């Protein structure tokens, strides 16, 4: 697995440059907390809240099905980093957004991530590979998704 370059991401479809410009607005924002709602989410898939008011939610697919999707922390190479949990990254800033390329997966070619503090990546995963991250900014009444796509590489 490797991180896709911005050029590789943008070549994944005509909408990708616009989509990534939207997500780039997270860069520099401080991760404030997870939103735990009794009965609606658990620690593994609780929405993430940022100081700007932006929220990130796990989704199983591009159609918005919640399914079995959860947050996982990896290192910069995409390996699970068990000593650090999502809750440990609170109060740190987003330093990048992007995707890993998963060439071993025939259906889910990419894994979306949000890099925190230049070290750790919060990824959306499903039992079948990468998930989808729903990103909304309620204060601005706008949203988009870190979607699934097949990289043009």
Short mmCIF file of C-alpha atoms in Angstrom, two decimals:
data_model
loop_
_atom_site.label_atom_id
_atom_site.label_comp_id
_atom_site.label_asym_id
_atom_site.label_seq_id
_atom_site.Cartn_x
_atom_site.Cartn_y
_atom_site.Cartn_z
CA UNK A 1 0.00 0.00 0.00
CA UNK A 2 1.19 3.51 -0.70
CA UNK A 3 -0.11 7.05 -0.48
CA UNK A 4 -1.42 8.43 -3.74
CA UNK A 5 0.04 11.70 -5.00
CA UNK A 6 -2.30 14.62 -5.50
CA UNK A 7 -1.92 14.21 -9.27
CA UNK A 8 -2.97 10.54 -9.04
CA UNK A 9 -5.99 11.46 -6.94
CA UNK A 10 -7.07 14.21 -9.31
CA UNK A 11 -6.76 11.85 -12.28
CA UNK A 12 -9.29 9.52 -10.61
CA UNK A 13 -12.24 11.39 -12.11
CA UNK A 14 -13.32 14.80 -13.34
CA UNK A 15 -14.84 15.72 -9.95
CA UNK A 16 -11.74 14.81 -7.92
CA UNK A 17 -10.00 18.23 -8.12
CA UNK A 18 -13.14 19.95 -6.75
CA UNK A 19 -13.63 17.23 -4.12
CA UNK A 20 -10.05 17.50 -2.87
CA UNK A 21 -10.21 21.31 -2.75
CA UNK A 22 -13.21 20.92 -0.42
CA UNK A 23 -11.37 18.47 1.84
CA UNK A 24 -8.22 20.61 1.85
CA UNK A 25 -10.15 23.07 4.01
CA UNK A 26 -9.57 20.64 6.89
CA UNK A 27 -5.81 21.25 6.77
CA UNK A 28 -4.79 23.31 9.77
CA UNK A 29 -8.01 22.60 11.71
CA UNK A 30 -7.71 21.22 15.21
CA UNK A 31 -9.37 17.88 15.91
CA UNK A 32 -11.60 18.59 18.90
CA UNK A 33 -13.41 15.39 19.80
CA UNK A 34 -15.52 12.49 18.76
CA UNK A 35 -19.27 12.88 19.04
CA UNK A 36 -20.53 9.94 21.08
CA UNK A 37 -24.30 9.56 20.92
CA UNK A 38 -25.88 6.87 23.06
CA UNK A 39 -27.20 4.04 20.90
CA UNK A 40 -26.25 5.66 17.59
CA UNK A 41 -22.49 5.26 17.41
CA UNK A 42 -19.62 3.72 19.26
CA UNK A 43 -16.00 4.57 19.73
CA UNK A 44 -14.95 2.91 16.46
CA UNK A 45 -17.25 4.91 14.19
CA UNK A 46 -18.24 8.00 16.20
CA UNK A 47 -18.20 11.19 14.10
CA UNK A 48 -15.11 13.39 14.41
CA UNK A 49 -15.56 17.10 15.17
CA UNK A 50 -13.08 19.85 14.29
CA UNK A 51 -12.72 23.39 15.63
CA UNK A 52 -14.09 24.80 12.37
CA UNK A 53 -17.36 22.93 12.97
CA UNK A 54 -16.53 20.36 10.28
CA UNK A 55 -17.61 16.80 10.99
CA UNK A 56 -16.34 13.55 9.53
CA UNK A 57 -18.46 10.40 9.56
CA UNK A 58 -17.71 6.86 8.43
CA UNK A 59 -19.73 5.37 5.60
CA UNK A 60 -19.61 1.93 4.06
CA UNK A 61 -20.02 3.22 0.49
CA UNK A 62 -20.61 6.27 -1.70
CA UNK A 63 -24.40 5.93 -1.34
CA UNK A 64 -24.28 6.77 2.36
CA UNK A 65 -24.85 3.33 3.83
CA UNK A 66 -23.36 3.34 7.33
CA UNK A 67 -22.63 -0.41 7.31
CA UNK A 68 -19.58 -1.81 9.02
CA UNK A 69 -17.21 1.13 8.70
CA UNK A 70 -14.85 2.30 11.42
CA UNK A 71 -11.96 4.64 12.14
CA UNK A 72 -8.48 3.12 12.35
CA UNK A 73 -5.19 4.86 13.10
CA UNK A 74 -2.24 4.00 10.88
CA UNK A 75 1.28 5.25 10.47
CA UNK A 76 2.36 7.14 7.34
CA UNK A 77 2.92 3.84 5.51
CA UNK A 78 -0.60 2.54 6.19
CA UNK A 79 0.24 0.03 8.91
CA UNK A 80 -2.17 -0.12 11.83
CA UNK A 81 -0.74 1.76 14.79
CA UNK A 82 -2.31 0.05 17.80
CA UNK A 83 -0.64 2.10 20.58
CA UNK A 84 -2.49 5.22 19.40
CA UNK A 85 -6.30 5.45 19.29
CA UNK A 86 -8.39 8.16 17.65
CA UNK A 87 -9.10 9.71 21.07
CA UNK A 88 -5.35 10.21 21.57
CA UNK A 89 -5.22 12.61 18.61
CA UNK A 90 -7.63 15.18 20.08
CA UNK A 91 -6.18 18.73 20.13
CA UNK A 92 -3.81 18.02 17.24
CA UNK A 93 -4.14 19.62 13.82
CA UNK A 94 -4.87 18.15 10.42
CA UNK A 95 -1.72 18.28 8.29
CA UNK A 96 -2.92 16.51 5.13
CA UNK A 97 -5.82 14.66 3.52
CA UNK A 98 -5.66 11.98 0.87
CA UNK A 99 -5.85 8.32 -0.05
CA UNK A 100 -3.84 5.16 0.14
CA UNK A 101 -3.83 2.93 -2.93
CA UNK A 102 -4.70 -0.67 -2.07
CA UNK A 103 -3.64 -2.70 -5.15
CA UNK A 104 -4.57 -5.98 -3.45
CA UNK A 105 -8.26 -5.05 -3.32
CA UNK A 106 -10.18 -5.55 -6.58
CA UNK A 107 -13.29 -3.60 -5.50
CA UNK A 108 -12.10 -0.90 -3.11
CA UNK A 109 -8.98 0.53 -4.65
CA UNK A 110 -8.46 3.37 -2.19
CA UNK A 111 -8.52 4.07 1.55
CA UNK A 112 -9.29 7.69 2.52
CA UNK A 113 -7.33 9.28 5.35
CA UNK A 114 -6.94 12.45 7.38
CA UNK A 115 -3.37 13.00 8.58
CA UNK A 116 -3.02 14.37 12.11
CA UNK A 117 0.12 16.06 13.46
CA UNK A 118 2.13 14.97 10.40
CA UNK A 119 2.49 11.46 11.83
CA UNK A 120 -0.77 9.56 12.25
CA UNK A 121 -3.48 8.88 9.73
CA UNK A 122 -7.12 8.35 10.67
CA UNK A 123 -8.53 6.03 8.01
CA UNK A 124 -12.04 4.82 7.27
CA UNK A 125 -12.05 1.04 6.92
CA UNK A 126 -14.64 -1.66 6.24
CA UNK A 127 -14.30 -5.45 6.32
CA UNK A 128 -13.81 -5.22 2.54
CA UNK A 129 -11.15 -2.49 2.44
CA UNK A 130 -11.39 1.27 2.38
CA UNK A 131 -14.65 2.98 3.28
CA UNK A 132 -15.93 6.46 2.56
CA UNK A 133 -15.62 9.56 4.73
CA UNK A 134 -18.60 11.92 4.75
CA UNK A 135 -17.33 15.47 5.41
CA UNK A 136 -19.80 18.21 6.23
CA UNK A 137 -19.54 21.76 7.44
CA UNK A 138 -22.94 22.56 9.00
CA UNK A 139 -22.09 26.21 9.62
CA UNK A 140 -21.67 26.62 5.86
CA UNK A 141 -24.45 24.17 4.92
CA UNK A 142 -22.17 22.18 2.60
CA UNK A 143 -20.77 18.67 2.37
CA UNK A 144 -18.86 16.22 0.18
CA UNK A 145 -17.33 12.76 0.53
CA UNK A 146 -13.92 11.15 0.36
CA UNK A 147 -15.33 8.74 -2.21
CA UNK A 148 -14.23 5.42 -3.62
CA UNK A 149 -12.62 5.60 -7.07
CA UNK A 150 -10.21 3.64 -9.21
CA UNK A 151 -6.92 5.51 -9.54
CA UNK A 152 -5.74 6.08 -13.08
CA UNK A 153 -2.23 4.68 -12.51
#
